[in-house]
Amino acid sequence: MNPFALYIIISSLALGTITTLSSYHWILAWVGLEINTLAIIPLMTKTPHPRAIEAATKYFLTQAAASALILFASTINAWLTGEWAINTLISPAPSILLSISLCMKLGIAPFHFWLPEVLQGLTLQTGLILSTWQKIAPMALLIQLSQSVNLNLMLILGLLSTVVGGWGGINQTQIRKILAFSSIAHLGWMVAILKISPELTLMNFLLYILMTLTLFMTFMSLNTKNIYELSTAWSKSPTLSALSLLSLLSLSGLPPLTGFIPKWLIAQEMVKQDLIMFALVILLSTLLSLFFYLRLTYTMSLTLAPNLSNSTYQWFFSKNNMMATPISLSLLLLPITPTIMILI
């Protein structure tokens, strides 16, 4: 791609998110979301492949429908209350429509069907942008709406997302689809606690972005796209494979890794709110996600693919590895921070 065109696209991505984050008016927030959507489509179609074109088309149609719903709901709210400001209390009907449209943009179940298919049709680099940067603006709006959203709707969407994210990922062999279902499950946790504690939603979202960024970067460095390629990764680079393994375990929510902290705090907050059965069900649904995370770590570390070189030092002198390792190792400390440090 032309460097000038790439610069324009990346600048537009940044502009769209910053516009939405800094806006107080629904129309301005909508404009930022539209800029975001249109800016990533050229990155999706950068590789002229039918899967990439299909992914871009599905993404555009879904995001356009969600944006139209946001515009419709904000207009109804302005008609009922006379206010376009985001931070004012919103009427019940528009708040439900806005919640649904933002969940559609984020890929929360049952509006998740586009996300695995779109992510599978993209390169890992574009998939990284879609899984992290593109979720910032809708999540920021959802957090600002936290006091107006319907609690029962959020709990249902959250529970459905964790179950669908875990159940859908079990049968997958493609890394990008597994990461898509992982994203759906994590967003379910964020949405479930949104009304009760927006601060926990924000903390969970920041940690999710951090761990997903680390995982995508290591997979890009290892050039792995499916489980078979993952099984040969250890011989290419034990350092990056170990980092991927720790990041996967952290995403799964195993203590004492960082991913355990938000799940623990969310479950604790739900018990305080007398949502004990809901907390039990959402924790049990996490076991589904844990299964495919452990399957990936098992494939990566405890199996050895045939016809591999016996040399244990070949990976160390690889030029690509020596360039990628410092970048990935700079992110190593954060996904594996012991929970005891945060509790102190």
Short mmCIF file of N, CA and C in Angstrom, two decimals, residues 87-149:
data_model
loop_
_atom_site.label_atom_id
_atom_site.label_comp_id
_atom_site.label_asym_id
_atom_site.label_seq_id
_atom_site.Cartn_x
_atom_site.Cartn_y
_atom_site.Cartn_z
N ASN A 87 -24.00 12.84 28.36
CA ASN A 87 -23.93 12.60 29.81
C ASN A 87 -25.22 12.89 30.56
N THR A 88 -26.30 13.24 29.88
CA THR A 88 -27.59 13.46 30.56
C THR A 88 -28.34 12.13 30.65
N LEU A 89 -29.32 12.10 31.56
CA LEU A 89 -30.11 10.88 31.74
C LEU A 89 -30.96 10.64 30.49
N ILE A 90 -30.96 9.39 30.02
CA ILE A 90 -31.62 9.05 28.76
C ILE A 90 -32.91 8.29 29.05
N SER A 91 -33.92 8.51 28.22
CA SER A 91 -35.20 7.82 28.38
C SER A 91 -35.01 6.31 28.21
N PRO A 92 -35.90 5.49 28.84
CA PRO A 92 -35.72 4.03 28.82
C PRO A 92 -35.67 3.42 27.41
N ALA A 93 -36.61 3.80 26.53
CA ALA A 93 -36.64 3.18 25.19
C ALA A 93 -35.38 3.53 24.37
N PRO A 94 -34.98 4.80 24.26
CA PRO A 94 -33.73 5.10 23.53
C PRO A 94 -32.49 4.47 24.16
N SER A 95 -32.47 4.34 25.50
CA SER A 95 -31.29 3.74 26.15
C SER A 95 -31.15 2.27 25.77
N ILE A 96 -32.28 1.56 25.63
CA ILE A 96 -32.23 0.14 25.21
C ILE A 96 -31.73 0.05 23.77
N LEU A 97 -32.24 0.94 22.89
CA LEU A 97 -31.80 0.93 21.49
C LEU A 97 -30.31 1.27 21.38
N LEU A 98 -29.86 2.25 22.15
CA LEU A 98 -28.43 2.64 22.13
C LEU A 98 -27.56 1.50 22.65
N SER A 99 -28.01 0.83 23.72
CA SER A 99 -27.25 -0.30 24.27
C SER A 99 -27.11 -1.40 23.22
N ILE A 100 -28.21 -1.72 22.54
CA ILE A 100 -28.19 -2.79 21.52
C ILE A 100 -27.27 -2.41 20.36
N SER A 101 -27.34 -1.14 19.92
CA SER A 101 -26.52 -0.73 18.77
C SER A 101 -25.03 -0.74 19.12
N LEU A 102 -24.68 -0.31 20.33
CA LEU A 102 -23.26 -0.33 20.73
C LEU A 102 -22.78 -1.76 20.94
N CYS A 103 -23.65 -2.63 21.46
CA CYS A 103 -23.29 -4.06 21.58
C CYS A 103 -23.09 -4.69 20.21
N MET A 104 -23.87 -4.24 19.23
CA MET A 104 -23.70 -4.73 17.87
C MET A 104 -22.34 -4.30 17.31
N LYS A 105 -21.95 -3.07 17.60
CA LYS A 105 -20.64 -2.58 17.14
C LYS A 105 -19.50 -3.33 17.80
N LEU A 106 -19.67 -3.70 19.07
CA LEU A 106 -18.62 -4.40 19.80
C LEU A 106 -18.55 -5.89 19.46
N GLY A 107 -19.68 -6.45 19.01
CA GLY A 107 -19.70 -7.89 18.71
C GLY A 107 -20.12 -8.72 19.90
N ILE A 108 -21.04 -8.19 20.71
CA ILE A 108 -21.53 -8.91 21.89
C ILE A 108 -22.71 -9.77 21.47
N ALA A 109 -22.77 -11.01 21.98
CA ALA A 109 -23.87 -11.93 21.64
C ALA A 109 -25.20 -11.33 22.12
N PRO A 110 -26.30 -11.52 21.38
CA PRO A 110 -26.47 -12.31 20.15
C PRO A 110 -26.20 -11.53 18.86
N PHE A 111 -25.43 -10.44 18.94
CA PHE A 111 -25.10 -9.64 17.75
C PHE A 111 -23.64 -9.89 17.35
N HIS A 112 -23.18 -11.12 17.57
CA HIS A 112 -21.76 -11.44 17.42
C HIS A 112 -21.42 -12.14 16.11
N PHE A 113 -22.42 -12.49 15.31
CA PHE A 113 -22.18 -13.41 14.19
C PHE A 113 -21.17 -12.88 13.18
N TRP A 114 -21.05 -11.57 13.07
CA TRP A 114 -20.12 -11.00 12.09
C TRP A 114 -18.67 -11.10 12.53
N LEU A 115 -18.42 -11.09 13.85
CA LEU A 115 -17.04 -10.93 14.34
C LEU A 115 -16.10 -12.09 13.98
N PRO A 116 -16.44 -13.36 14.25
CA PRO A 116 -15.51 -14.44 13.88
C PRO A 116 -15.24 -14.50 12.37
N GLU A 117 -16.28 -14.30 11.58
CA GLU A 117 -16.12 -14.38 10.11
C GLU A 117 -15.26 -13.24 9.59
N VAL A 118 -15.48 -12.05 10.13
CA VAL A 118 -14.69 -10.90 9.68
C VAL A 118 -13.23 -11.05 10.09
N LEU A 119 -13.00 -11.44 11.33
CA LEU A 119 -11.62 -11.58 11.82
C LEU A 119 -10.87 -12.66 11.07
N GLN A 120 -11.58 -13.73 10.69
CA GLN A 120 -10.92 -14.82 9.94
C GLN A 120 -10.48 -14.37 8.56
N GLY A 121 -11.17 -13.40 7.98
CA GLY A 121 -10.82 -12.94 6.64
C GLY A 121 -9.74 -11.87 6.60
N LEU A 122 -9.22 -11.48 7.76
CA LEU A 122 -8.24 -10.39 7.83
C LEU A 122 -6.85 -10.92 8.15
N THR A 123 -5.84 -10.09 7.90
CA THR A 123 -4.49 -10.40 8.35
C THR A 123 -4.42 -10.18 9.86
N LEU A 124 -3.38 -10.71 10.49
CA LEU A 124 -3.24 -10.55 11.94
C LEU A 124 -3.07 -9.07 12.32
N GLN A 125 -2.39 -8.30 11.45
CA GLN A 125 -2.18 -6.87 11.75
C GLN A 125 -3.51 -6.12 11.79
N THR A 126 -4.35 -6.34 10.77
CA THR A 126 -5.66 -5.67 10.75
C THR A 126 -6.57 -6.23 11.83
N GLY A 127 -6.44 -7.53 12.09
CA GLY A 127 -7.22 -8.16 13.17
C GLY A 127 -6.89 -7.56 14.53
N LEU A 128 -5.63 -7.20 14.72
CA LEU A 128 -5.22 -6.55 15.97
C LEU A 128 -5.93 -5.21 16.14
N ILE A 129 -5.98 -4.43 15.06
CA ILE A 129 -6.67 -3.12 15.12
C ILE A 129 -8.15 -3.32 15.41
N LEU A 130 -8.76 -4.32 14.75
CA LEU A 130 -10.19 -4.57 14.92
C LEU A 130 -10.51 -5.03 16.34
N SER A 131 -9.61 -5.82 16.93
CA SER A 131 -9.87 -6.39 18.26
C SER A 131 -9.56 -5.43 19.40
N THR A 132 -8.77 -4.39 19.14
CA THR A 132 -8.38 -3.48 20.23
C THR A 132 -8.84 -2.05 19.96
N TRP A 133 -8.23 -1.39 18.99
CA TRP A 133 -8.49 0.03 18.75
C TRP A 133 -9.94 0.32 18.38
N GLN A 134 -10.53 -0.54 17.55
CA GLN A 134 -11.89 -0.30 17.07
C GLN A 134 -12.94 -0.47 18.16
N LYS A 135 -12.56 -1.09 19.27
CA LYS A 135 -13.52 -1.30 20.35
C LYS A 135 -13.50 -0.17 21.38
N ILE A 136 -12.51 0.72 21.29
CA ILE A 136 -12.36 1.78 22.30
C ILE A 136 -13.55 2.75 22.27
N ALA A 137 -13.90 3.25 21.07
CA ALA A 137 -14.96 4.27 20.96
C ALA A 137 -16.33 3.75 21.40
N PRO A 138 -16.80 2.58 20.89
CA PRO A 138 -18.11 2.09 21.36
C PRO A 138 -18.12 1.79 22.86
N MET A 139 -17.02 1.24 23.38
CA MET A 139 -16.97 0.93 24.81
C MET A 139 -17.00 2.21 25.66
N ALA A 140 -16.34 3.26 25.18
CA ALA A 140 -16.36 4.54 25.90
C ALA A 140 -17.79 5.09 25.98
N LEU A 141 -18.53 4.98 24.87
CA LEU A 141 -19.93 5.45 24.88
C LEU A 141 -20.79 4.59 25.80
N LEU A 142 -20.54 3.29 25.79
CA LEU A 142 -21.31 2.38 26.64
C LEU A 142 -21.06 2.66 28.13
N ILE A 143 -19.81 2.97 28.47
CA ILE A 143 -19.49 3.29 29.86
C ILE A 143 -20.16 4.61 30.28
N GLN A 144 -20.21 5.57 29.34
CA GLN A 144 -20.90 6.83 29.65
C GLN A 144 -22.40 6.64 29.83
N LEU A 145 -22.94 5.60 29.20
CA LEU A 145 -24.38 5.30 29.31
C LEU A 145 -24.70 4.42 30.51
N SER A 146 -23.69 4.07 31.30
CA SER A 146 -23.84 3.01 32.30
C SER A 146 -25.00 3.25 33.28
N GLN A 147 -25.28 4.52 33.62
CA GLN A 147 -26.34 4.79 34.58
C GLN A 147 -27.74 4.75 33.95
N SER A 148 -27.80 4.75 32.63
CA SER A 148 -29.10 4.77 31.95
C SER A 148 -29.50 3.41 31.39
N VAL A 149 -28.55 2.47 31.31
CA VAL A 149 -28.85 1.18 30.67
C VAL A 149 -29.76 0.33 31.55
#
